Short mmCIF file of C-alpha atoms and ligand atoms in Angstrom, two decimals:
data_model
loop_
_atom_site.label_atom_id
_atom_site.label_comp_id
_atom_site.label_asym_id
_atom_site.label_seq_id
_atom_site.Cartn_x
_atom_site.Cartn_y
_atom_site.Cartn_z
CA MET A 1 21.35 -23.25 -74.05
CA PRO A 2 18.64 -25.12 -72.43
CA PRO A 3 15.13 -23.80 -72.90
CA THR A 4 14.68 -22.82 -69.24
CA ARG A 5 17.28 -20.23 -69.58
CA VAL A 6 16.46 -16.54 -70.28
CA GLN A 7 18.54 -15.24 -73.19
CA PHE A 8 19.28 -11.75 -73.78
CA SER A 9 18.82 -9.35 -75.67
CA ALA A 10 15.04 -8.89 -75.90
CA ALA A 11 14.85 -10.84 -78.94
CA GLY A 12 16.24 -14.13 -77.39
CA MET A 13 14.38 -13.40 -74.26
CA GLU A 14 11.11 -13.54 -76.06
CA HIS A 15 11.98 -16.50 -78.24
CA SER A 16 13.31 -18.37 -74.89
CA ASP A 17 10.16 -17.49 -73.11
CA ARG A 18 7.85 -18.88 -75.67
CA ALA A 19 9.93 -22.10 -76.20
CA SER A 20 9.88 -22.92 -72.57
CA GLU A 21 6.29 -22.15 -72.06
CA GLU A 22 5.46 -24.45 -74.85
CA THR A 23 7.54 -27.40 -73.57
CA GLY A 24 6.50 -26.80 -69.98
CA GLU A 25 10.08 -26.50 -68.93
CA ARG A 26 9.82 -23.22 -67.22
CA PRO A 27 11.56 -23.07 -63.82
CA ALA A 28 9.09 -23.68 -61.06
CA SER A 29 10.66 -20.86 -58.92
CA PRO A 30 9.68 -17.23 -60.09
CA ALA A 31 11.96 -15.02 -62.07
CA LEU A 32 11.48 -12.16 -59.43
CA TRP A 33 10.52 -12.44 -55.68
CA TRP A 34 10.27 -9.21 -54.02
CA VAL A 35 9.33 -8.61 -50.34
CA ASN A 36 9.19 -5.39 -48.24
CA GLY A 37 9.12 -6.87 -44.83
CA LYS A 38 5.68 -5.14 -44.13
CA GLY A 39 3.66 -7.75 -45.76
CA GLY A 40 4.17 -6.51 -49.46
CA GLU A 41 5.08 -9.31 -51.76
CA VAL A 42 5.50 -9.81 -55.54
CA LYS A 43 6.14 -12.86 -57.46
CA TRP A 44 6.57 -12.87 -61.36
CA SER A 45 7.24 -15.97 -63.46
CA PHE A 46 9.37 -15.47 -66.44
CA GLY A 47 6.27 -15.33 -68.59
CA GLU A 48 4.74 -12.68 -66.52
CA LEU A 49 7.97 -10.61 -66.66
CA GLY A 50 7.67 -10.93 -70.22
CA ILE A 51 4.19 -9.52 -70.50
CA LEU A 52 4.68 -6.67 -67.74
CA SER A 53 7.99 -5.56 -69.45
CA ARG A 54 6.18 -5.17 -72.86
CA LYS A 55 3.70 -2.99 -70.99
CA ALA A 56 6.56 -0.95 -69.55
CA ALA A 57 8.27 -0.70 -72.83
CA ASN A 58 4.97 0.82 -74.24
CA VAL A 59 5.08 3.54 -71.60
CA LEU A 60 8.52 4.51 -72.27
CA THR A 61 8.10 4.82 -76.11
CA GLN A 62 4.53 6.17 -76.31
CA PRO A 63 3.56 8.70 -73.55
CA CYS A 64 7.02 9.36 -72.76
CA GLY A 65 8.17 9.71 -76.29
CA LEU A 66 11.42 7.94 -75.90
CA ALA A 67 13.20 6.14 -78.87
CA ARG A 68 16.00 3.90 -79.66
CA GLY A 69 19.48 5.21 -78.41
CA ASP A 70 18.02 7.72 -75.99
CA ARG A 71 19.63 7.66 -72.51
CA VAL A 72 17.31 7.17 -69.55
CA ALA A 73 18.30 7.79 -65.98
CA VAL A 74 16.63 5.45 -63.56
CA ILE A 75 16.85 6.34 -59.89
CA LEU A 76 14.81 3.87 -58.13
CA PRO A 77 15.13 1.95 -54.84
CA ARG A 78 14.77 -1.71 -54.92
CA VAL A 79 11.09 -1.74 -56.24
CA PRO A 80 9.77 -4.20 -58.78
CA GLU A 81 9.26 -1.56 -61.33
CA TRP A 82 13.21 -1.19 -61.44
CA TRP A 83 13.30 -4.63 -62.98
CA LEU A 84 10.50 -3.81 -65.49
CA VAL A 85 12.11 -0.61 -66.63
CA ASN A 86 15.40 -2.59 -67.04
CA VAL A 87 13.89 -5.20 -69.44
CA ALA A 88 11.78 -2.53 -71.20
CA CYS A 89 14.84 -0.68 -72.08
CA MET A 90 16.47 -3.64 -73.49
CA ARG A 91 13.35 -4.28 -75.53
CA THR A 92 13.27 -0.68 -76.84
CA GLY A 93 16.97 0.01 -77.43
CA LEU A 94 16.86 2.70 -74.81
CA VAL A 95 20.23 3.06 -72.86
CA PHE A 96 19.52 2.33 -69.27
CA MET A 97 21.53 4.63 -66.68
CA PRO A 98 20.85 3.23 -63.20
CA GLY A 99 21.50 5.57 -60.08
CA THR A 100 21.26 5.24 -56.35
CA THR A 101 18.60 6.95 -54.54
CA GLN A 102 21.30 8.19 -52.21
CA LEU A 103 22.43 10.65 -55.01
CA THR A 104 22.10 14.32 -54.02
CA ALA A 105 20.79 17.00 -56.31
CA LYS A 106 24.30 17.96 -57.27
CA ASP A 107 25.14 14.30 -58.23
CA ILE A 108 22.08 14.12 -60.14
CA LEU A 109 22.90 17.28 -62.13
CA TYR A 110 26.22 15.90 -62.86
CA ARG A 111 24.80 12.43 -64.23
CA LEU A 112 22.14 14.16 -66.27
CA ARG A 113 24.30 16.95 -67.81
CA ALA A 114 27.11 14.65 -68.44
CA SER A 115 24.92 12.01 -70.17
CA LYS A 116 22.48 14.17 -71.83
CA ALA A 117 19.74 12.02 -70.76
CA LYS A 118 16.46 12.41 -72.45
CA GLY A 119 14.39 10.56 -69.98
CA LEU A 120 14.23 10.08 -66.09
CA VAL A 121 12.51 7.52 -64.14
CA ALA A 122 12.50 8.28 -60.31
CA SER A 123 10.87 7.54 -57.06
CA GLU A 124 9.13 9.87 -54.72
CA GLU A 125 12.21 10.27 -52.44
CA VAL A 126 14.45 11.80 -55.13
CA ALA A 127 11.66 13.87 -56.82
CA PRO A 128 12.46 17.21 -54.93
CA ALA A 129 16.25 16.80 -55.52
CA VAL A 130 15.43 16.38 -59.31
CA GLU A 131 12.95 19.39 -59.42
CA SER A 132 15.50 21.64 -57.85
CA ILE A 133 18.22 21.03 -60.74
CA VAL A 134 15.93 20.10 -63.67
CA SER A 135 15.96 23.60 -65.23
CA GLU A 136 19.68 23.03 -65.77
CA CYS A 137 19.18 19.93 -67.76
CA PRO A 138 18.02 21.24 -71.16
CA ASP A 139 18.04 17.77 -72.77
CA LEU A 140 15.78 16.11 -70.37
CA LYS A 141 12.32 15.86 -72.01
CA THR A 142 10.52 13.29 -69.84
CA LYS A 143 10.17 12.65 -66.10
CA LEU A 144 8.39 9.56 -65.13
CA LEU A 145 7.45 9.15 -61.37
CA VAL A 146 7.15 5.52 -59.81
CA SER A 147 4.81 6.23 -57.08
CA PRO A 148 1.13 5.54 -56.02
CA ARG A 149 0.72 9.36 -55.81
CA SER A 150 0.84 11.65 -58.83
CA ARG A 151 2.90 14.76 -58.68
CA PRO A 152 2.58 17.93 -60.79
CA GLY A 153 5.19 18.06 -63.69
CA TRP A 154 5.86 14.17 -63.82
CA LEU A 155 4.15 11.56 -65.95
CA SER A 156 2.71 8.70 -63.61
CA PHE A 157 4.13 5.26 -64.28
CA GLN A 158 1.46 3.50 -62.49
CA GLU A 159 -1.31 5.22 -64.43
CA LEU A 160 0.22 4.91 -67.70
CA PHE A 161 1.14 1.34 -67.10
CA GLN A 162 -2.43 0.35 -66.12
CA CYS A 163 -3.75 1.34 -69.64
CA ALA A 164 -0.40 0.25 -71.58
CA SER A 165 -0.85 -2.51 -74.12
CA ALA A 166 0.90 -5.79 -73.54
CA GLU A 167 1.67 -5.94 -77.22
CA HIS A 168 5.09 -4.69 -78.25
CA SER A 169 7.44 -5.56 -81.02
CA ARG A 170 11.02 -5.31 -79.87
CA VAL A 171 13.68 -3.26 -81.42
CA GLU A 172 16.36 -5.54 -82.97
CA THR A 173 19.39 -4.18 -81.24
CA GLY A 174 22.89 -4.96 -82.46
CA SER A 175 25.52 -6.66 -80.30
CA ARG A 176 27.66 -3.39 -80.04
CA GLU A 177 24.93 -1.12 -79.64
CA PRO A 178 24.72 0.72 -76.16
CA ALA A 179 22.67 -0.95 -73.63
CA ALA A 180 23.62 0.70 -70.41
CA ILE A 181 25.78 3.48 -68.93
CA TYR A 182 27.22 2.82 -65.48
CA PHE A 183 28.70 5.55 -63.43
CA THR A 184 31.65 4.06 -61.59
CA SER A 185 31.54 4.41 -57.66
CA GLY A 186 33.80 7.56 -57.78
CA THR A 187 36.16 6.06 -55.18
CA SER A 188 39.20 7.73 -56.67
CA GLY A 189 37.64 10.94 -58.18
CA SER A 190 34.58 11.88 -60.33
CA PRO A 191 32.43 8.92 -61.34
CA LYS A 192 33.29 7.80 -65.04
CA MET A 193 30.49 6.82 -67.57
CA ALA A 194 31.24 3.23 -68.53
CA GLN A 195 29.24 2.44 -71.46
CA HIS A 196 28.17 -1.41 -71.87
CA SER A 197 26.70 -3.19 -75.12
CA HIS A 198 23.96 -5.52 -75.49
CA SER A 199 26.95 -8.13 -76.03
CA SER A 200 28.95 -7.18 -72.94
CA LEU A 201 25.95 -7.38 -70.56
CA GLY A 202 23.69 -9.75 -72.28
CA ILE A 203 26.27 -12.45 -72.99
CA GLY A 204 29.08 -11.16 -70.79
CA TYR A 205 27.61 -12.49 -67.60
CA THR A 206 26.97 -15.86 -68.53
CA LEU A 207 30.14 -17.35 -67.35
CA CYS A 208 29.98 -15.35 -63.99
CA GLY A 209 26.44 -16.65 -63.32
CA ARG A 210 27.34 -20.28 -64.11
CA TYR A 211 30.76 -20.50 -62.38
CA TRP A 212 31.25 -17.74 -59.78
CA LEU A 213 27.64 -17.39 -58.50
CA ASP A 214 27.21 -21.17 -59.24
CA LEU A 215 23.55 -20.79 -60.15
CA GLU A 216 21.05 -23.21 -61.61
CA SER A 217 17.51 -22.62 -62.24
CA SER A 218 16.57 -24.05 -58.90
CA ASP A 219 18.49 -21.41 -57.09
CA THR A 220 17.35 -18.23 -55.37
CA ILE A 221 19.84 -15.50 -55.22
CA TRP A 222 19.68 -12.43 -52.83
CA ASN A 223 21.96 -9.99 -53.86
CA MET A 224 22.35 -6.87 -51.59
CA SER A 225 23.81 -4.35 -54.15
CA ASP A 226 22.12 -1.17 -54.51
CA THR A 227 20.20 -0.83 -57.80
CA GLY A 228 22.61 2.00 -58.98
CA TRP A 229 25.93 -0.21 -59.45
CA ILE A 230 26.86 -2.75 -62.00
CA LYS A 231 26.79 -5.26 -59.18
CA ALA A 232 23.06 -5.14 -59.51
CA ALA A 233 23.30 -5.96 -63.11
CA ILE A 234 25.63 -8.95 -62.36
CA GLY A 235 23.81 -10.35 -59.35
CA SER A 236 20.32 -9.21 -59.75
CA VAL A 237 19.52 -9.35 -63.72
CA PHE A 238 21.84 -10.97 -66.20
CA SER A 239 23.74 -13.72 -64.36
CA PRO A 240 20.69 -15.04 -62.43
CA TRP A 241 18.24 -14.82 -65.28
CA LEU A 242 20.72 -16.21 -67.97
CA GLN A 243 20.64 -19.39 -65.61
CA GLY A 244 16.90 -19.20 -65.20
CA ALA A 245 17.42 -18.66 -61.43
CA CYS A 246 15.13 -16.56 -59.20
CA VAL A 247 16.15 -13.16 -58.17
CA PHE A 248 15.17 -12.52 -54.39
CA VAL A 249 14.91 -8.76 -53.33
CA HIS A 250 14.17 -7.46 -49.76
CA GLN A 251 13.45 -3.80 -49.92
CA MET A 252 14.58 -2.69 -46.41
CA ALA A 253 14.08 1.04 -45.34
CA GLN A 254 17.58 0.65 -43.62
CA PHE A 255 20.05 -2.36 -43.59
CA ASP A 256 19.91 -3.88 -40.04
CA THR A 257 21.42 -7.16 -39.16
CA ASP A 258 18.44 -8.74 -37.21
CA THR A 259 16.14 -8.21 -40.30
CA PHE A 260 18.86 -9.40 -42.63
CA LEU A 261 19.48 -12.64 -40.60
CA ASP A 262 15.76 -13.29 -40.23
CA THR A 263 15.27 -12.94 -44.00
CA LEU A 264 17.75 -15.76 -44.43
CA THR A 265 15.98 -18.14 -42.01
CA THR A 266 12.58 -17.23 -43.53
CA TYR A 267 13.04 -17.38 -47.25
CA PRO A 268 14.71 -20.34 -49.50
CA ILE A 269 17.72 -18.35 -50.33
CA THR A 270 20.57 -20.48 -51.82
CA THR A 271 22.98 -17.83 -52.81
CA LEU A 272 23.91 -14.73 -50.97
CA CYS A 273 26.04 -11.93 -52.31
CA CYS A 274 27.09 -8.78 -50.13
CA ALA A 275 29.87 -6.30 -49.84
CA PRO A 276 32.57 -7.13 -47.37
CA THR A 277 31.24 -4.40 -45.06
CA VAL A 278 27.91 -6.32 -44.70
CA TYR A 279 30.03 -9.46 -43.53
CA ARG A 280 32.17 -7.41 -41.30
CA MET A 281 29.06 -6.12 -39.52
CA LEU A 282 27.44 -9.59 -39.43
CA VAL A 283 30.42 -11.43 -37.75
CA GLN A 284 30.20 -8.86 -34.98
CA LYS A 285 27.03 -10.77 -33.97
CA ASP A 286 26.71 -14.18 -32.46
CA LEU A 287 25.97 -16.23 -35.83
CA LYS A 288 26.47 -19.62 -33.99
CA SER A 289 22.61 -20.05 -34.15
CA HIS A 290 22.46 -19.35 -37.96
CA SER A 291 24.64 -22.07 -39.42
CA ALA A 292 23.94 -23.53 -42.89
CA PRO A 293 21.68 -26.65 -43.41
CA PRO A 294 21.69 -29.45 -42.31
CA THR A 295 22.74 -28.29 -38.92
CA PRO A 296 19.65 -28.71 -36.73
CA THR A 297 19.27 -25.47 -34.88
CA PRO A 298 16.01 -23.51 -34.46
CA LYS A 299 17.30 -20.53 -36.48
CA LYS A 300 19.26 -21.95 -39.36
CA PHE A 301 19.50 -20.59 -42.67
CA LEU A 302 16.62 -22.21 -44.63
CA LYS A 303 18.57 -23.18 -47.67
CA LEU A 304 21.87 -21.08 -47.75
CA ARG A 305 24.66 -23.01 -49.59
CA HIS A 306 26.91 -20.38 -51.44
CA CYS A 307 28.12 -16.86 -50.15
CA LEU A 308 29.71 -14.22 -52.20
CA THR A 309 31.35 -10.96 -51.91
CA GLY A 310 33.62 -8.25 -53.84
CA GLY A 311 33.75 -4.83 -54.73
CA GLU A 312 36.60 -4.14 -51.97
CA PRO A 313 39.14 -6.41 -50.44
CA LEU A 314 37.87 -9.04 -47.98
CA ASN A 315 40.12 -9.49 -44.90
CA ALA A 316 41.08 -13.11 -44.14
CA GLU A 317 40.00 -12.45 -40.49
CA VAL A 318 36.31 -11.76 -41.61
CA ARG A 319 36.17 -14.82 -43.95
CA GLU A 320 37.52 -17.12 -41.15
CA GLN A 321 34.92 -15.75 -38.60
CA TRP A 322 32.14 -16.24 -41.21
CA LYS A 323 33.18 -19.76 -41.84
CA ARG A 324 33.72 -20.59 -38.14
CA GLN A 325 30.34 -19.28 -37.30
CA THR A 326 28.19 -20.40 -40.09
CA GLY A 327 30.00 -23.17 -41.74
CA LEU A 328 30.02 -21.68 -44.93
CA ASP A 329 32.90 -20.38 -47.23
CA LEU A 330 32.97 -16.63 -48.54
CA HIS A 331 33.86 -16.83 -52.16
CA GLU A 332 35.28 -13.43 -53.21
CA GLY A 333 35.26 -11.91 -56.56
CA TYR A 334 37.25 -9.07 -57.85
CA GLY A 335 36.08 -6.92 -60.67
CA GLN A 336 35.19 -3.49 -62.21
CA THR A 337 32.37 -1.63 -63.66
CA GLU A 338 34.13 -1.75 -66.93
CA VAL A 339 34.85 -5.52 -67.39
CA GLY A 340 32.94 -7.29 -64.91
CA ILE A 341 34.52 -10.20 -62.83
CA ILE A 342 38.15 -10.63 -63.25
CA CYS A 343 39.18 -13.05 -60.45
CA ALA A 344 37.15 -15.21 -58.26
CA ASN A 345 37.42 -18.04 -55.79
CA LEU A 346 35.07 -20.29 -57.76
CA LYS A 347 33.21 -23.14 -56.15
CA GLY A 348 35.25 -26.22 -55.69
CA GLN A 349 38.59 -24.54 -56.00
CA GLU A 350 40.82 -24.24 -52.73
CA ILE A 351 40.51 -20.92 -51.08
CA LYS A 352 43.75 -19.33 -50.06
CA PRO A 353 42.67 -16.88 -47.15
CA GLY A 354 43.61 -13.39 -48.15
CA SER A 355 43.74 -13.98 -51.96
CA MET A 356 40.99 -13.01 -54.36
CA GLY A 357 41.40 -16.21 -56.31
CA LYS A 358 42.40 -16.99 -59.82
CA GLY A 359 41.65 -15.19 -63.15
CA VAL A 360 38.11 -16.13 -64.49
CA LEU A 361 37.14 -16.77 -68.20
CA PRO A 362 37.01 -15.17 -70.58
CA TYR A 363 40.08 -13.22 -69.40
CA ASP A 364 43.77 -13.89 -69.20
CA VAL A 365 44.67 -11.99 -66.17
CA GLN A 366 48.46 -10.94 -65.77
CA ILE A 367 50.74 -8.90 -63.59
CA ILE A 368 52.62 -6.60 -65.94
CA ASP A 369 55.27 -3.79 -65.50
CA GLU A 370 55.12 -0.24 -66.49
CA ASN A 371 56.19 -1.19 -70.03
CA GLY A 372 53.55 -3.79 -70.62
CA ASN A 373 55.94 -6.76 -69.87
CA ILE A 374 54.43 -9.74 -67.80
CA LEU A 375 56.22 -10.07 -64.53
CA PRO A 376 57.35 -13.30 -63.00
CA THR A 377 55.26 -14.79 -60.28
CA GLY A 378 55.56 -13.48 -56.88
CA GLN A 379 56.67 -9.94 -58.23
CA GLU A 380 54.28 -7.02 -57.44
CA GLY A 381 52.81 -5.17 -60.70
CA ASP A 382 49.78 -3.77 -62.18
CA ILE A 383 46.87 -6.15 -62.77
CA ALA A 384 45.96 -6.36 -66.36
CA LEU A 385 44.00 -8.20 -68.92
CA ALA A 386 45.63 -9.40 -72.13
CA LEU A 387 43.99 -8.23 -75.30
CA LYS A 388 44.19 -10.88 -78.00
CA HIS A 389 42.90 -10.10 -81.48
CA THR A 390 39.71 -8.30 -80.63
CA ARG A 391 38.39 -6.50 -77.46
CA PRO A 392 36.87 -9.22 -75.33
CA PHE A 393 33.09 -9.48 -75.87
CA SER A 394 32.40 -8.87 -71.95
CA PHE A 395 34.23 -5.45 -72.22
CA PHE A 396 32.71 -1.98 -71.74
CA SER A 397 32.72 -0.09 -74.96
CA GLU A 398 34.22 3.19 -73.95
CA TYR A 399 33.96 5.95 -71.26
CA VAL A 400 31.32 8.24 -72.82
CA ASP A 401 32.93 11.43 -74.27
CA ASN A 402 36.10 10.73 -72.80
CA PRO A 403 38.56 9.23 -75.55
CA GLY A 404 41.66 10.15 -73.41
CA LYS A 405 40.57 8.08 -70.22
CA THR A 406 39.40 5.21 -72.55
CA ALA A 407 42.88 5.09 -74.33
CA ALA A 408 44.62 5.41 -70.91
CA THR A 409 43.42 2.03 -69.90
CA ILE A 410 45.35 0.31 -72.71
CA ARG A 411 49.01 -0.56 -72.28
CA GLY A 412 50.62 -2.42 -75.19
CA ASN A 413 48.43 -5.64 -75.44
CA PHE A 414 46.95 -5.14 -72.16
CA TYR A 415 43.99 -3.46 -70.43
CA VAL A 416 45.20 -2.04 -67.11
CA THR A 417 42.87 -2.20 -64.30
CA GLY A 418 44.53 0.59 -62.20
CA ASP A 419 45.17 -1.94 -59.27
CA ARG A 420 48.31 -3.36 -57.95
CA GLY A 421 48.68 -7.14 -57.24
CA VAL A 422 50.78 -10.24 -57.21
CA MET A 423 50.08 -13.68 -58.66
CA ASP A 424 51.64 -16.60 -56.92
CA SER A 425 52.87 -19.89 -58.34
CA ASP A 426 49.56 -21.43 -58.25
CA GLY A 427 47.93 -18.74 -60.17
CA TYR A 428 46.17 -16.93 -57.31
CA PHE A 429 45.97 -13.20 -57.16
CA TRP A 430 46.62 -11.21 -54.26
CA PHE A 431 45.39 -7.54 -53.99
CA VAL A 432 47.95 -4.96 -53.01
CA GLY A 433 45.86 -1.77 -53.52
CA ARG A 434 44.77 0.54 -56.15
CA ALA A 435 47.86 2.01 -57.90
CA ASP A 436 47.13 5.39 -56.32
CA ASP A 437 46.74 4.07 -52.87
CA VAL A 438 50.06 2.24 -52.76
CA ILE A 439 52.08 4.00 -49.86
CA ILE A 440 56.00 4.62 -50.49
CA SER A 441 57.96 4.77 -47.23
CA SER A 442 61.61 4.83 -46.97
CA GLY A 443 61.84 3.66 -50.58
CA TYR A 444 59.48 0.75 -49.70
CA ARG A 445 56.21 0.04 -51.44
CA ILE A 446 53.50 -0.94 -49.07
CA GLY A 447 50.14 -2.23 -49.89
CA PRO A 448 47.54 -0.72 -47.66
CA PHE A 449 45.34 -3.85 -47.76
CA GLU A 450 48.17 -5.96 -45.95
CA VAL A 451 48.54 -3.55 -43.02
CA GLU A 452 44.61 -3.20 -42.87
CA SER A 453 44.35 -6.91 -42.64
CA ALA A 454 46.82 -7.12 -39.76
CA LEU A 455 45.01 -4.47 -37.84
CA ILE A 456 41.54 -5.97 -38.09
CA GLU A 457 42.77 -9.24 -36.38
CA HIS A 458 42.64 -7.11 -33.10
CA PRO A 459 39.40 -7.73 -31.47
CA ALA A 460 38.57 -4.07 -30.77
CA VAL A 461 38.95 -3.02 -34.55
CA VAL A 462 36.02 -3.59 -36.76
CA GLU A 463 37.50 -2.06 -39.93
CA SER A 464 40.53 -0.14 -40.93
CA ALA A 465 41.99 2.13 -43.70
CA VAL A 466 45.66 2.66 -44.15
CA VAL A 467 46.97 5.68 -46.21
CA SER A 468 50.21 7.58 -46.45
CA SER A 469 51.04 10.50 -44.39
CA PRO A 470 53.56 13.17 -44.94
CA ASP A 471 55.38 12.86 -41.71
CA PRO A 472 58.24 10.23 -42.29
CA ILE A 473 58.57 9.58 -38.50
CA ARG A 474 55.15 9.47 -37.41
CA GLY A 475 54.00 6.03 -37.47
CA GLU A 476 50.90 5.86 -35.29
CA VAL A 477 47.54 4.51 -36.35
CA GLU A 478 44.43 6.75 -35.66
CA PHE A 479 41.50 5.33 -34.19
CA VAL A 480 38.23 6.95 -35.40
CA GLU A 481 34.37 6.32 -34.96
CA GLN A 482 33.75 6.07 -38.53
CA LEU A 483 35.57 5.81 -42.01
CA PRO A 484 34.66 8.09 -44.84
CA LYS A 485 32.76 5.78 -47.56
CA THR A 486 31.17 6.08 -51.06
CA ILE A 487 27.59 5.55 -51.25
CA THR A 488 28.46 1.93 -52.26
CA GLY A 489 30.08 1.48 -48.77
CA LYS A 490 33.78 1.36 -50.12
CA ILE A 491 36.25 3.24 -47.81
CA LYS A 492 37.38 6.46 -49.42
CA ARG A 493 41.16 6.24 -48.90
CA ASN A 494 41.63 9.26 -51.05
CA VAL A 495 39.70 11.38 -48.58
CA LEU A 496 41.86 10.06 -45.66
CA ARG A 497 44.87 10.56 -47.63
CA ASP A 498 43.72 14.20 -48.45
CA GLN A 499 43.26 14.98 -44.84
CA GLU A 500 46.54 13.66 -44.01
CA TRP A 501 48.36 15.64 -46.58
CA GLY A 502 46.39 18.76 -45.62
CA ARG A 503 44.77 19.04 -48.94
CA THR A 504 41.02 19.43 -47.51
N1 ATP B 601 37.65 -8.42 -54.27
C1 ATP B 601 38.45 -7.16 -54.46
N2 ATP B 601 39.36 -6.78 -53.78
C2 ATP B 601 39.99 -5.70 -53.89
N3 ATP B 601 39.53 -4.68 -54.50
C3 ATP B 601 38.35 -4.94 -55.21
C4 ATP B 601 37.69 -6.06 -55.19
N4 ATP B 601 36.67 -6.01 -55.86
C5 ATP B 601 36.78 -4.56 -56.53
N5 ATP B 601 37.69 -3.78 -56.10
C6 ATP B 601 38.03 -2.64 -56.25
O1 ATP B 601 37.04 -1.83 -56.84
C7 ATP B 601 37.41 -1.33 -58.13
C8 ATP B 601 36.26 -1.49 -59.05
O2 ATP B 601 35.06 -0.80 -58.56
P1 ATP B 601 33.99 0.18 -59.12
O3 ATP B 601 34.06 -0.38 -60.72
O4 ATP B 601 32.74 0.25 -58.66
O5 ATP B 601 34.75 1.57 -59.38
P2 ATP B 601 35.67 2.47 -58.41
O6 ATP B 601 37.07 2.11 -58.69
O7 ATP B 601 35.38 2.14 -56.98
O8 ATP B 601 35.30 3.89 -58.79
P3 ATP B 601 36.13 4.89 -59.64
O9 ATP B 601 36.63 4.33 -60.81
O10 ATP B 601 35.16 5.99 -60.02
O11 ATP B 601 37.20 5.49 -58.71
C9 ATP B 601 38.47 -2.28 -58.75
O12 ATP B 601 39.36 -1.79 -59.51
C10 ATP B 601 39.18 -2.48 -57.24
O13 ATP B 601 40.15 -1.30 -57.04
#
């Protein structure tokens, strides 16, 4: 690995920091470049990130009293401290458990109790929700507030950080030791606690950073994912830093398309990663004046060259409009909290509109039947990953405290994703739907995504969701102002289905 790359775990990171400092080969661009649109700006080199994260590590272990293996819930918006606490947890062997600030008191209670978290790092906006439930969390021993103001009952990150030492001896964590717990989106039920190791995060995202995100140390990636989801680990921590690339963050109070487009014309962002919902909103605007360089328009994107999306299906119509208006392809990835990226449209590969691309390394992706047999190309079945002799190094370790659910993901020699799809004769995968969402009508199996993609072609339809309904004759489509979504922005088809079936 070239010396400009940052290696994880913390041991590799410190070694790499030092080696590249000595040879002067550190990337010119910062490790983290944060702006808030109100004049606030933070730029940290990899060396500064090293020093500051050692201070943060001392805050977590000394005044907070947390120790290797303890679970720490981190509920912060996109503030620079989120990145510090993330690296500090790696250095100290603490298990990082991110959560979005959109969590309600009930959600936080569920997460703290289910995980038996010992520590909590939160921002001011979630402090009242935490205070309303904290008496029901007997395992929680420390609450750390990231805010310029202090608050009774909380330790202050800012105060402790000021006087913390920058000397810290990292914990020598093992490759299979827990590094993080991610709660899944909860699209199909209660969120599950997918536990990742220092190997699955630390090494697992190398290939994704190099090949799907196409990052090099001269790149700057803007990944819009909320800090609470694994997509933030993929696009805002491990994949970029393993390539020595700069992570760009714009902390917007609220997403708005004008600010978004202005950011791309102001900062040298080369790589953009957003949920399909964001692209669906953007293509409603006139983007012609925002094309990629070298088009000489006054408002061109400064450096944008590679656009990515994932998390839910991308309709071919949206991809076409984005390409037509900006001149840029959208490279879709398909993945899961549990195993990272499974299929993707890699740079240089032909994109087949509507397909989520080919299986990516280190996985052998197959379509299988209910008995674990590989199906011929063109036939719909369960999307699965072949398990050879050992569990792939990039796999989650388990669903915490849920051996039944962990075991249910295995069928014969395969890990089953829970999604249905088809592989064509060129090896491209086509998403049909989650196994639970597939609609059975008059004996036919209908993938909701295919119908949704047809509906969205109509100019009056921004987005669509198709679910089954108990009336076999009724075939009408309902027009609504808004679709129910998870806090990640994914359409909750299970809520629509429950409405249709009178289960709400
Ligand atoms: N490019 C994509 N195309 C279609 N579906 C996708 C794509 N990327 C991700 N998905 C869907 O998202 C799922 C993974 O999402 P995530 O790990 O956030 O949990 P979730 O399945 O949404 O939540 P839960 O497991 O709690 O219901 C995939 O299994 C798939 O159903």
